[in-house]
Amino acid sequence: NAGVTQTPKFQVLKTGQSMTLQCAQDMNHEYMSWYRQDPGMGLRLIHYSVGAGITDQGEVPNGYNVSRSTTEDFPLRLLSAAPSQTSVYFCASRYGPTDTQYFGPGTRLTVL
Amino acid sequence: AQSVSQHNHHVILSEAASLELGCNYSYGGTVNLFWYVQYPGQHLQLLLKYFSGDPLVKGIKGFEAEFIKSKFSFNLRKPSVQWSDTAEYFCAVTPFSGGYNKLIFGAGTRLAVHP
C-alpha cells in the first residue's frame, strides 16, 4: 500500500490564484480529513469526510472547498488564494472514528 | 479558540530526565483521546490512544498517558527520555458531540532532549 499520498509537495501561488491540492489513499478508509499546520497553532481541521459524497466543515473552512466523489480521493480547493493561506497542508485518513489516523507527507504552500 | 490545550509549547530536557506533557480538553461527554508525535521532517505518527477501560494507557517507545475524567486531562509521560525523543508532540480528541467524526488537535509541544 502507498498509504496516503499528496501532490504537489511544494507550491507557490500569487494572491487570487486558485488551485487544487490532491490527496489519495489506498487503504479503503472511509474517513478523510484536511488539516493545516502553522507554527504555534498545531494542526487545525479544515474539512473532513466520513464517506463518499459526505463532507463537513472543520475548524477553519473559509476559503477552501472539498468534494468526495470516490472513497480514494479527497481534493482540497483553494478558491482565491490569500497570503493567510500560506501553510503546510496535511491530508489524513482512517477507517473509522476510533481508528488510527494516517497522515500524508504534506504540501508546503506559499501565497505571495 | 482551540478546545484542546497543551500547556507547554517548548520543553527542554536532558537525557534520562522524566517527561510529563499536559493536555486538557473542553468537550463535555465522552471523548476518545490520542497522542501523536512528529519527528523532524517526518509524518505524524500515533503514540497511543484511549477509548475506554483502564485510564492508564501504554504506547510505543515507553510512553504512557493517564486519562483523568474529572480533570478533563490526558497527560503524556515517559520515565526517562532519550535524545531520539526530540520531536513535536500533539494531543488530539474526537468528541462524542461530533459523532467522533472530528479529530481535533492541540497546538503541540516541542520537546528538545540534550545528550
JSON list of C-alpha atoms in Angstrom, two decimals:
[
{"chain": "A", "resi": 1, "resn": "ASN", "atom": "CA", "xyz": [0.00, 0.00, 0.00]},
{"chain": "A", "resi": 2, "resn": "ALA", "atom": "CA", "xyz": [1.14, 3.53, -0.77]},
{"chain": "A", "resi": 3, "resn": "GLY", "atom": "CA", "xyz": [-0.82, 4.85, 2.22]},
{"chain": "A", "resi": 4, "resn": "VAL", "atom": "CA", "xyz": [-1.85, 8.50, 1.99]},
{"chain": "A", "resi": 5, "resn": "THR", "atom": "CA", "xyz": [-0.32, 10.40, -0.92]},
{"chain": "A", "resi": 6, "resn": "GLN", "atom": "CA", "xyz": [-0.41, 14.13, -1.55]},
{"chain": "A", "resi": 7, "resn": "THR", "atom": "CA", "xyz": [0.56, 16.23, -4.54]},
{"chain": "A", "resi": 8, "resn": "PRO", "atom": "CA", "xyz": [2.25, 18.57, -5.03]},
{"chain": "A", "resi": 9, "resn": "LYS", "atom": "CA", "xyz": [4.92, 18.64, -2.30]},
{"chain": "A", "resi": 10, "resn": "PHE", "atom": "CA", "xyz": [5.59, 22.34, -2.78]},
{"chain": "A", "resi": 11, "resn": "GLN", "atom": "CA", "xyz": [3.56, 25.11, -4.41]},
{"chain": "A", "resi": 12, "resn": "VAL", "atom": "CA", "xyz": [3.91, 28.86, -4.78]},
{"chain": "A", "resi": 13, "resn": "LEU", "atom": "CA", "xyz": [0.84, 30.87, -5.73]},
{"chain": "A", "resi": 14, "resn": "LYS", "atom": "CA", "xyz": [0.09, 34.51, -6.29]},
{"chain": "A", "resi": 15, "resn": "THR", "atom": "CA", "xyz": [-2.74, 36.16, -4.40]},
{"chain": "A", "resi": 16, "resn": "GLY", "atom": "CA", "xyz": [-6.05, 35.46, -6.13]},
{"chain": "A", "resi": 17, "resn": "GLN", "atom": "CA", "xyz": [-4.96, 32.32, -7.93]},
{"chain": "A", "resi": 18, "resn": "SER", "atom": "CA", "xyz": [-6.86, 29.09, -7.42]},
{"chain": "A", "resi": 19, "resn": "MET", "atom": "CA", "xyz": [-5.51, 25.57, -7.15]},
{"chain": "A", "resi": 20, "resn": "THR", "atom": "CA", "xyz": [-6.34, 22.07, -6.01]},
{"chain": "A", "resi": 21, "resn": "LEU", "atom": "CA", "xyz": [-4.30, 20.03, -3.57]},
{"chain": "A", "resi": 22, "resn": "GLN", "atom": "CA", "xyz": [-4.64, 16.35, -4.31]},
{"chain": "A", "resi": 23, "resn": "CYS", "atom": "CA", "xyz": [-4.99, 13.59, -1.73]},
{"chain": "A", "resi": 24, "resn": "ALA", "atom": "CA", "xyz": [-5.46, 9.89, -2.27]},
{"chain": "A", "resi": 25, "resn": "GLN", "atom": "CA", "xyz": [-5.43, 6.81, -0.08]},
{"chain": "A", "resi": 26, "resn": "ASP", "atom": "CA", "xyz": [-5.44, 3.14, -0.99]},
{"chain": "A", "resi": 27, "resn": "MET", "atom": "CA", "xyz": [-6.44, 1.69, 2.38]},
{"chain": "A", "resi": 28, "resn": "ASN", "atom": "CA", "xyz": [-10.21, 1.77, 1.77]},
{"chain": "A", "resi": 29, "resn": "HIS", "atom": "CA", "xyz": [-10.62, 4.28, 4.59]},
{"chain": "A", "resi": 30, "resn": "GLU", "atom": "CA", "xyz": [-14.00, 5.93, 4.98]},
{"chain": "A", "resi": 31, "resn": "TYR", "atom": "CA", "xyz": [-12.79, 8.94, 6.97]},
{"chain": "A", "resi": 32, "resn": "MET", "atom": "CA", "xyz": [-10.58, 11.56, 5.34]},
{"chain": "A", "resi": 33, "resn": "SER", "atom": "CA", "xyz": [-9.55, 14.99, 6.60]},
{"chain": "A", "resi": 34, "resn": "TRP", "atom": "CA", "xyz": [-7.58, 18.04, 5.63]},
{"chain": "A", "resi": 35, "resn": "TYR", "atom": "CA", "xyz": [-5.51, 19.97, 8.18]},
{"chain": "A", "resi": 36, "resn": "ARG", "atom": "CA", "xyz": [-3.27, 22.98, 8.03]},
{"chain": "A", "resi": 37, "resn": "GLN", "atom": "CA", "xyz": [-0.24, 23.24, 10.29]},
{"chain": "A", "resi": 38, "resn": "ASP", "atom": "CA", "xyz": [1.03, 26.63, 11.34]},
{"chain": "A", "resi": 39, "resn": "PRO", "atom": "CA", "xyz": [3.75, 27.44, 13.92]},
{"chain": "A", "resi": 40, "resn": "GLY", "atom": "CA", "xyz": [2.29, 27.64, 17.41]},
{"chain": "A", "resi": 41, "resn": "MET", "atom": "CA", "xyz": [-1.18, 26.64, 16.20]},
{"chain": "A", "resi": 42, "resn": "GLY", "atom": "CA", "xyz": [-0.80, 22.89, 15.84]},
{"chain": "A", "resi": 43, "resn": "LEU", "atom": "CA", "xyz": [-2.99, 21.19, 13.27]},
{"chain": "A", "resi": 44, "resn": "ARG", "atom": "CA", "xyz": [-6.32, 22.79, 12.54]},
{"chain": "A", "resi": 45, "resn": "LEU", "atom": "CA", "xyz": [-9.07, 20.85, 10.82]},
{"chain": "A", "resi": 46, "resn": "ILE", "atom": "CA", "xyz": [-10.25, 22.43, 7.56]},
{"chain": "A", "resi": 47, "resn": "HIS", "atom": "CA", "xyz": [-12.77, 19.93, 6.17]},
{"chain": "A", "resi": 48, "resn": "TYR", "atom": "CA", "xyz": [-13.46, 16.28, 6.67]},
{"chain": "A", "resi": 49, "resn": "SER", "atom": "CA", "xyz": [-15.44, 13.47, 5.09]},
{"chain": "A", "resi": 50, "resn": "VAL", "atom": "CA", "xyz": [-16.96, 10.32, 6.56]},
{"chain": "A", "resi": 51, "resn": "GLY", "atom": "CA", "xyz": [-17.56, 8.63, 3.22]},
{"chain": "A", "resi": 52, "resn": "ALA", "atom": "CA", "xyz": [-18.01, 9.20, -0.48]},
{"chain": "A", "resi": 53, "resn": "GLY", "atom": "CA", "xyz": [-20.47, 12.02, -1.07]},
{"chain": "A", "resi": 54, "resn": "ILE", "atom": "CA", "xyz": [-20.36, 13.23, 2.54]},
{"chain": "A", "resi": 55, "resn": "THR", "atom": "CA", "xyz": [-18.28, 16.21, 3.63]},
{"chain": "A", "resi": 56, "resn": "ASP", "atom": "CA", "xyz": [-18.43, 18.65, 6.53]},
{"chain": "A", "resi": 57, "resn": "GLN", "atom": "CA", "xyz": [-16.63, 21.71, 7.81]},
{"chain": "A", "resi": 58, "resn": "GLY", "atom": "CA", "xyz": [-13.92, 21.65, 10.41]},
{"chain": "A", "resi": 59, "resn": "GLU", "atom": "CA", "xyz": [-12.46, 24.46, 12.49]},
{"chain": "A", "resi": 60, "resn": "VAL", "atom": "CA", "xyz": [-11.15, 26.72, 9.69]},
{"chain": "A", "resi": 61, "resn": "PRO", "atom": "CA", "xyz": [-13.14, 26.04, 6.48]},
{"chain": "A", "resi": 62, "resn": "ASN", "atom": "CA", "xyz": [-13.29, 29.54, 5.00]},
{"chain": "A", "resi": 63, "resn": "GLY", "atom": "CA", "xyz": [-11.57, 29.88, 1.63]},
{"chain": "A", "resi": 64, "resn": "TYR", "atom": "CA", "xyz": [-11.48, 26.14, 1.00]},
{"chain": "A", "resi": 65, "resn": "ASN", "atom": "CA", "xyz": [-13.77, 23.68, -0.76]},
{"chain": "A", "resi": 66, "resn": "VAL", "atom": "CA", "xyz": [-13.75, 19.89, -0.81]},
{"chain": "A", "resi": 67, "resn": "SER", "atom": "CA", "xyz": [-15.60, 17.10, -2.53]},
{"chain": "A", "resi": 68, "resn": "ARG", "atom": "CA", "xyz": [-15.52, 13.31, -2.12]},
{"chain": "A", "resi": 69, "resn": "SER", "atom": "CA", "xyz": [-16.70, 11.60, -5.27]},
{"chain": "A", "resi": 70, "resn": "THR", "atom": "CA", "xyz": [-14.78, 8.39, -4.54]},
{"chain": "A", "resi": 71, "resn": "THR", "atom": "CA", "xyz": [-13.56, 6.64, -1.40]},
{"chain": "A", "resi": 72, "resn": "GLU", "atom": "CA", "xyz": [-9.95, 7.05, -2.51]},
{"chain": "A", "resi": 73, "resn": "ASP", "atom": "CA", "xyz": [-9.73, 10.76, -3.35]},
{"chain": "A", "resi": 74, "resn": "PHE", "atom": "CA", "xyz": [-10.32, 13.90, -1.32]},
{"chain": "A", "resi": 75, "resn": "PRO", "atom": "CA", "xyz": [-9.09, 17.04, -3.12]},
{"chain": "A", "resi": 76, "resn": "LEU", "atom": "CA", "xyz": [-8.86, 20.42, -1.39]},
{"chain": "A", "resi": 77, "resn": "ARG", "atom": "CA", "xyz": [-9.57, 23.50, -3.48]},
{"chain": "A", "resi": 78, "resn": "LEU", "atom": "CA", "xyz": [-8.33, 26.98, -2.72]},
{"chain": "A", "resi": 79, "resn": "LEU", "atom": "CA", "xyz": [-10.79, 29.29, -4.43]},
{"chain": "A", "resi": 80, "resn": "SER", "atom": "CA", "xyz": [-8.83, 32.56, -4.36]},
{"chain": "A", "resi": 81, "resn": "ALA", "atom": "CA", "xyz": [-5.50, 32.21, -2.58]},
{"chain": "A", "resi": 82, "resn": "ALA", "atom": "CA", "xyz": [-4.56, 34.69, 0.13]},
{"chain": "A", "resi": 83, "resn": "PRO", "atom": "CA", "xyz": [-1.26, 35.14, 1.99]},
{"chain": "A", "resi": 84, "resn": "SER", "atom": "CA", "xyz": [-3.02, 33.92, 5.16]},
{"chain": "A", "resi": 85, "resn": "GLN", "atom": "CA", "xyz": [-3.30, 30.53, 3.50]},
{"chain": "A", "resi": 86, "resn": "THR", "atom": "CA", "xyz": [0.46, 30.10, 3.47]},
{"chain": "A", "resi": 87, "resn": "SER", "atom": "CA", "xyz": [0.87, 26.91, 5.47]},
{"chain": "A", "resi": 88, "resn": "VAL", "atom": "CA", "xyz": [1.69, 23.22, 5.39]},
{"chain": "A", "resi": 89, "resn": "TYR", "atom": "CA", "xyz": [-1.34, 21.15, 4.46]},
{"chain": "A", "resi": 90, "resn": "PHE", "atom": "CA", "xyz": [-1.79, 17.58, 5.60]},
{"chain": "A", "resi": 91, "resn": "CYS", "atom": "CA", "xyz": [-4.32, 15.08, 4.38]},
{"chain": "A", "resi": 92, "resn": "ALA", "atom": "CA", "xyz": [-5.20, 12.18, 6.66]},
{"chain": "A", "resi": 93, "resn": "SER", "atom": "CA", "xyz": [-7.37, 9.11, 6.60]},
{"chain": "A", "resi": 94, "resn": "ARG", "atom": "CA", "xyz": [-8.69, 6.45, 8.97]},
{"chain": "A", "resi": 95, "resn": "TYR", "atom": "CA", "xyz": [-11.01, 3.50, 8.66]},
{"chain": "A", "resi": 96, "resn": "GLY", "atom": "CA", "xyz": [-13.46, 4.51, 11.36]},
{"chain": "A", "resi": 97, "resn": "PRO", "atom": "CA", "xyz": [-13.91, 7.15, 14.03]},
{"chain": "A", "resi": 98, "resn": "THR", "atom": "CA", "xyz": [-11.88, 5.31, 16.68]},
{"chain": "A", "resi": 99, "resn": "ASP", "atom": "CA", "xyz": [-9.12, 4.03, 14.43]},
{"chain": "A", "resi": 100, "resn": "THR", "atom": "CA", "xyz": [-5.59, 5.30, 13.99]},
{"chain": "A", "resi": 101, "resn": "GLN", "atom": "CA", "xyz": [-5.34, 8.22, 11.61]},
{"chain": "A", "resi": 102, "resn": "TYR", "atom": "CA", "xyz": [-2.65, 8.08, 8.94]},
{"chain": "A", "resi": 103, "resn": "PHE", "atom": "CA", "xyz": [-1.14, 11.25, 7.57]},
{"chain": "A", "resi": 104, "resn": "GLY", "atom": "CA", "xyz": [0.21, 12.13, 4.16]},
{"chain": "A", "resi": 105, "resn": "PRO", "atom": "CA", "xyz": [3.64, 13.78, 3.69]},
{"chain": "A", "resi": 106, "resn": "GLY", "atom": "CA", "xyz": [2.20, 17.29, 3.43]},
{"chain": "A", "resi": 107, "resn": "THR", "atom": "CA", "xyz": [2.10, 20.09, 0.88]},
{"chain": "A", "resi": 108, "resn": "ARG", "atom": "CA", "xyz": [4.01, 23.28, 1.65]},
{"chain": "A", "resi": 109, "resn": "LEU", "atom": "CA", "xyz": [2.07, 26.17, 0.13]},
{"chain": "A", "resi": 110, "resn": "THR", "atom": "CA", "xyz": [3.30, 29.74, -0.13]},
{"chain": "A", "resi": 111, "resn": "VAL", "atom": "CA", "xyz": [0.98, 32.52, -1.27]},
{"chain": "A", "resi": 112, "resn": "LEU", "atom": "CA", "xyz": [2.71, 35.72, -2.32]},
{"chain": "B", "resi": 1, "resn": "ALA", "atom": "CA", "xyz": [-10.31, 29.15, 20.49]},
{"chain": "B", "resi": 2, "resn": "GLN", "atom": "CA", "xyz": [-8.89, 25.68, 20.48]},
{"chain": "B", "resi": 3, "resn": "SER", "atom": "CA", "xyz": [-10.69, 23.16, 22.62]},
{"chain": "B", "resi": 4, "resn": "VAL", "atom": "CA", "xyz": [-7.61, 21.06, 23.21]},
{"chain": "B", "resi": 5, "resn": "SER", "atom": "CA", "xyz": [-4.98, 22.81, 25.32]},
{"chain": "B", "resi": 6, "resn": "GLN", "atom": "CA", "xyz": [-1.37, 21.82, 25.64]},
{"chain": "B", "resi": 7, "resn": "HIS", "atom": "CA", "xyz": [0.21, 23.80, 28.44]},
{"chain": "B", "resi": 8, "resn": "ASN", "atom": "CA", "xyz": [3.83, 23.74, 27.40]},
{"chain": "B", "resi": 9, "resn": "HIS", "atom": "CA", "xyz": [4.85, 24.96, 23.98]},
{"chain": "B", "resi": 10, "resn": "HIS", "atom": "CA", "xyz": [8.54, 24.18, 24.41]},
{"chain": "B", "resi": 11, "resn": "VAL", "atom": "CA", "xyz": [10.22, 21.75, 26.78]},
{"chain": "B", "resi": 12, "resn": "ILE", "atom": "CA", "xyz": [13.95, 21.21, 27.10]},
{"chain": "B", "resi": 13, "resn": "LEU", "atom": "CA", "xyz": [15.27, 18.19, 29.00]},
{"chain": "B", "resi": 14, "resn": "SER", "atom": "CA", "xyz": [18.50, 16.31, 29.48]},
{"chain": "B", "resi": 15, "resn": "GLU", "atom": "CA", "xyz": [18.70, 12.64, 28.63]},
{"chain": "B", "resi": 16, "resn": "ALA", "atom": "CA", "xyz": [17.35, 10.35, 31.39]},
{"chain": "B", "resi": 17, "resn": "ALA", "atom": "CA", "xyz": [15.09, 13.08, 32.78]},
{"chain": "B", "resi": 18, "resn": "SER", "atom": "CA", "xyz": [11.42, 12.30, 33.27]},
{"chain": "B", "resi": 19, "resn": "LEU", "atom": "CA", "xyz": [8.83, 13.82, 30.97]},
{"chain": "B", "resi": 20, "resn": "GLU", "atom": "CA", "xyz": [5.26, 14.91, 31.53]},
{"chain": "B", "resi": 21, "resn": "LEU", "atom": "CA", "xyz": [3.35, 16.86, 28.89]},
{"chain": "B", "resi": 22, "resn": "GLY", "atom": "CA", "xyz": [-0.01, 18.28, 29.80]},
{"chain": "B", "resi": 23, "resn": "CYS", "atom": "CA", "xyz": [-3.20, 18.06, 27.74]},
{"chain": "B", "resi": 24, "resn": "ASN", "atom": "CA", "xyz": [-6.65, 19.30, 28.66]},
{"chain": "B", "resi": 25, "resn": "TYR", "atom": "CA", "xyz": [-9.80, 19.33, 26.58]},
{"chain": "B", "resi": 26, "resn": "SER", "atom": "CA", "xyz": [-13.01, 21.29, 26.97]},
{"chain": "B", "resi": 27, "resn": "TYR", "atom": "CA", "xyz": [-15.58, 18.92, 25.45]},
{"chain": "B", "resi": 28, "resn": "GLY", "atom": "CA", "xyz": [-18.26, 17.51, 27.70]},
{"chain": "B", "resi": 29, "resn": "GLY", "atom": "CA", "xyz": [-19.42, 13.96, 27.38]},
{"chain": "B", "resi": 30, "resn": "THR", "atom": "CA", "xyz": [-17.49, 11.03, 26.04]},
{"chain": "B", "resi": 31, "resn": "VAL", "atom": "CA", "xyz": [-14.25, 11.54, 24.15]},
{"chain": "B", "resi": 32, "resn": "ASN", "atom": "CA", "xyz": [-11.57, 9.45, 22.51]},
{"chain": "B", "resi": 33, "resn": "LEU", "atom": "CA", "xyz": [-8.05, 10.65, 23.20]},
{"chain": "B", "resi": 34, "resn": "PHE", "atom": "CA", "xyz": [-4.80, 10.38, 21.27]},
{"chain": "B", "resi": 35, "resn": "TRP", "atom": "CA", "xyz": [-1.19, 11.43, 21.40]},
{"chain": "B", "resi": 36, "resn": "TYR", "atom": "CA", "xyz": [0.68, 11.84, 18.11]},
{"chain": "B", "resi": 37, "resn": "VAL", "atom": "CA", "xyz": [4.35, 12.57, 17.56]},
{"chain": "B", "resi": 38, "resn": "GLN", "atom": "CA", "xyz": [6.07, 14.32, 14.67]},
{"chain": "B", "resi": 39, "resn": "TYR", "atom": "CA", "xyz": [9.81, 13.69, 14.40]},
{"chain": "B", "resi": 40, "resn": "PRO", "atom": "CA", "xyz": [11.78, 16.29, 12.45]},
{"chain": "B", "resi": 41, "resn": "GLY", "atom": "CA", "xyz": [10.99, 16.02, 8.76]},
{"chain": "B", "resi": 42, "resn": "GLN", "atom": "CA", "xyz": [8.56, 13.13, 9.22]},
{"chain": "B", "resi": 43, "resn": "HIS", "atom": "CA", "xyz": [4.81, 12.46, 9.21]},
{"chain": "B", "resi": 44, "resn": "LEU", "atom": "CA", "xyz": [2.73, 12.44, 12.33]},
{"chain": "B", "resi": 45, "resn": "GLN", "atom": "CA", "xyz": [2.63, 9.02, 13.98]},
{"chain": "B", "resi": 46, "resn": "LEU", "atom": "CA", "xyz": [0.34, 7.64, 16.65]},
{"chain": "B", "resi": 47, "resn": "LEU", "atom": "CA", "xyz": [1.96, 7.17, 20.07]},
{"chain": "B", "resi": 48, "resn": "LEU", "atom": "CA", "xyz": [-1.07, 5.91, 21.97]},
{"chain": "B", "resi": 49, "resn": "LYS", "atom": "CA", "xyz": [-4.83, 6.18, 22.23]},
{"chain": "B", "resi": 50, "resn": "TYR", "atom": "CA", "xyz": [-7.57, 5.83, 24.81]},
{"chain": "B", "resi": 51, "resn": "PHE", "atom": "CA", "xyz": [-11.17, 4.85, 24.18]},
{"chain": "B", "resi": 52, "resn": "SER", "atom": "CA", "xyz": [-12.35, 3.17, 27.37]},
{"chain": "B", "resi": 53, "resn": "GLY", "atom": "CA", "xyz": [-11.26, 0.89, 30.19]},
{"chain": "B", "resi": 54, "resn": "ASP", "atom": "CA", "xyz": [-8.04, 1.30, 32.13]},
{"chain": "B", "resi": 55, "resn": "PRO", "atom": "CA", "xyz": [-7.30, 5.03, 32.23]},
{"chain": "B", "resi": 56, "resn": "LEU", "atom": "CA", "xyz": [-3.55, 4.37, 32.16]},
{"chain": "B", "resi": 57, "resn": "VAL", "atom": "CA", "xyz": [-2.61, 3.68, 28.57]},
{"chain": "B", "resi": 58, "resn": "LYS", "atom": "CA", "xyz": [0.75, 2.41, 27.37]},
{"chain": "B", "resi": 59, "resn": "GLY", "atom": "CA", "xyz": [2.02, 3.29, 23.94]},
{"chain": "B", "resi": 60, "resn": "ILE", "atom": "CA", "xyz": [5.08, 2.79, 21.81]},
{"chain": "B", "resi": 61, "resn": "LYS", "atom": "CA", "xyz": [8.66, 3.72, 22.76]},
{"chain": "B", "resi": 62, "resn": "GLY", "atom": "CA", "xyz": [7.98, 3.65, 26.51]},
{"chain": "B", "resi": 63, "resn": "PHE", "atom": "CA", "xyz": [5.35, 6.39, 26.53]},
{"chain": "B", "resi": 64, "resn": "GLU", "atom": "CA", "xyz": [2.21, 6.23, 28.64]},
{"chain": "B", "resi": 65, "resn": "ALA", "atom": "CA", "xyz": [-0.71, 8.55, 29.30]},
{"chain": "B", "resi": 66, "resn": "GLU", "atom": "CA", "xyz": [-3.29, 8.82, 32.03]},
{"chain": "B", "resi": 67, "resn": "PHE", "atom": "CA", "xyz": [-6.89, 9.85, 31.43]},
{"chain": "B", "resi": 68, "resn": "ILE", "atom": "CA", "xyz": [-8.36, 11.73, 34.39]},
{"chain": "B", "resi": 69, "resn": "LYS", "atom": "CA", "xyz": [-12.00, 12.32, 33.54]},
{"chain": "B", "resi": 70, "resn": "SER", "atom": "CA", "xyz": [-12.67, 14.71, 36.43]},
{"chain": "B", "resi": 71, "resn": "LYS", "atom": "CA", "xyz": [-9.85, 16.97, 35.26]},
{"chain": "B", "resi": 72, "resn": "PHE", "atom": "CA", "xyz": [-10.56, 16.63, 31.52]},
{"chain": "B", "resi": 73, "resn": "SER", "atom": "CA", "xyz": [-6.90, 15.72, 31.17]},
{"chain": "B", "resi": 74, "resn": "PHE", "atom": "CA", "xyz": [-4.79, 13.21, 29.25]},
{"chain": "B", "resi": 75, "resn": "ASN", "atom": "CA", "xyz": [-1.16, 13.84, 30.19]},
{"chain": "B", "resi": 76, "resn": "LEU", "atom": "CA", "xyz": [1.69, 12.09, 28.42]},
{"chain": "B", "resi": 77, "resn": "ARG", "atom": "CA", "xyz": [4.58, 10.66, 30.45]},
{"chain": "B", "resi": 78, "resn": "LYS", "atom": "CA", "xyz": [7.89, 8.92, 29.96]},
{"chain": "B", "resi": 79, "resn": "PRO", "atom": "CA", "xyz": [10.14, 7.98, 32.90]},
{"chain": "B", "resi": 80, "resn": "SER", "atom": "CA", "xyz": [13.44, 8.52, 31.10]},
{"chain": "B", "resi": 81, "resn": "VAL", "atom": "CA", "xyz": [13.76, 10.41, 27.82]},
{"chain": "B", "resi": 82, "resn": "GLN", "atom": "CA", "xyz": [16.34, 9.82, 25.13]},
{"chain": "B", "resi": 83, "resn": "TRP", "atom": "CA", "xyz": [17.86, 12.16, 22.58]},
{"chain": "B", "resi": 84, "resn": "SER", "atom": "CA", "xyz": [15.79, 10.37, 19.92]},
{"chain": "B", "resi": 85, "resn": "ASP", "atom": "CA", "xyz": [12.58, 11.60, 21.63]},
{"chain": "B", "resi": 86, "resn": "THR", "atom": "CA", "xyz": [13.27, 15.09, 20.31]},
{"chain": "B", "resi": 87, "resn": "ALA", "atom": "CA", "xyz": [10.09, 15.85, 18.37]},
{"chain": "B", "resi": 88, "resn": "GLU", "atom": "CA", "xyz": [6.81, 17.72, 18.47]},
{"chain": "B", "resi": 89, "resn": "TYR", "atom": "CA", "xyz": [4.00, 16.08, 20.42]},
{"chain": "B", "resi": 90, "resn": "PHE", "atom": "CA", "xyz": [0.32, 16.62, 19.74]},
{"chain": "B", "resi": 91, "resn": "CYS", "atom": "CA", "xyz": [-2.66, 15.75, 21.87]},
{"chain": "B", "resi": 92, "resn": "ALA", "atom": "CA", "xyz": [-5.89, 15.10, 19.93]},
{"chain": "B", "resi": 93, "resn": "VAL", "atom": "CA", "xyz": [-9.52, 14.44, 20.78]},
{"chain": "B", "resi": 94, "resn": "THR", "atom": "CA", "xyz": [-12.57, 13.05, 18.99]},
{"chain": "B", "resi": 95, "resn": "PRO", "atom": "CA", "xyz": [-15.60, 14.29, 20.91]},
{"chain": "B", "resi": 96, "resn": "PHE", "atom": "CA", "xyz": [-18.81, 12.30, 21.00]},
{"chain": "B", "resi": 97, "resn": "SER", "atom": "CA", "xyz": [-20.68, 15.54, 20.36]},
{"chain": "B", "resi": 98, "resn": "GLY", "atom": "CA", "xyz": [-19.32, 15.41, 16.82]},
{"chain": "B", "resi": 99, "resn": "GLY", "atom": "CA", "xyz": [-20.14, 11.75, 16.46]},
{"chain": "B", "resi": 100, "resn": "TYR", "atom": "CA", "xyz": [-16.43, 11.07, 16.95]},
{"chain": "B", "resi": 101, "resn": "ASN", "atom": "CA", "xyz": [-16.02, 12.26, 13.36]},
{"chain": "B", "resi": 102, "resn": "LYS", "atom": "CA", "xyz": [-13.76, 15.24, 14.03]},
{"chain": "B", "resi": 103, "resn": "LEU", "atom": "CA", "xyz": [-10.22, 14.69, 15.26]},
{"chain": "B", "resi": 104, "resn": "ILE", "atom": "CA", "xyz": [-9.19, 17.98, 16.90]},
{"chain": "B", "resi": 105, "resn": "PHE", "atom": "CA", "xyz": [-5.56, 18.67, 17.74]},
{"chain": "B", "resi": 106, "resn": "GLY", "atom": "CA", "xyz": [-3.87, 20.82, 20.33]},
{"chain": "B", "resi": 107, "resn": "ALA", "atom": "CA", "xyz": [-1.19, 23.34, 19.41]},
{"chain": "B", "resi": 108, "resn": "GLY", "atom": "CA", "xyz": [1.63, 20.92, 20.12]},
{"chain": "B", "resi": 109, "resn": "THR", "atom": "CA", "xyz": [4.62, 20.78, 22.46]},
{"chain": "B", "resi": 110, "resn": "ARG", "atom": "CA", "xyz": [8.08, 20.92, 21.01]},
{"chain": "B", "resi": 111, "resn": "LEU", "atom": "CA", "xyz": [10.47, 18.73, 23.03]},
{"chain": "B", "resi": 112, "resn": "ALA", "atom": "CA", "xyz": [14.23, 19.05, 22.78]},
{"chain": "B", "resi": 113, "resn": "VAL", "atom": "CA", "xyz": [16.34, 16.44, 24.57]},
{"chain": "B", "resi": 114, "resn": "HIS", "atom": "CA", "xyz": [20.01, 17.25, 25.09]},
{"chain": "B", "resi": 115, "resn": "PRO", "atom": "CA", "xyz": [22.59, 14.47, 25.41]}
]
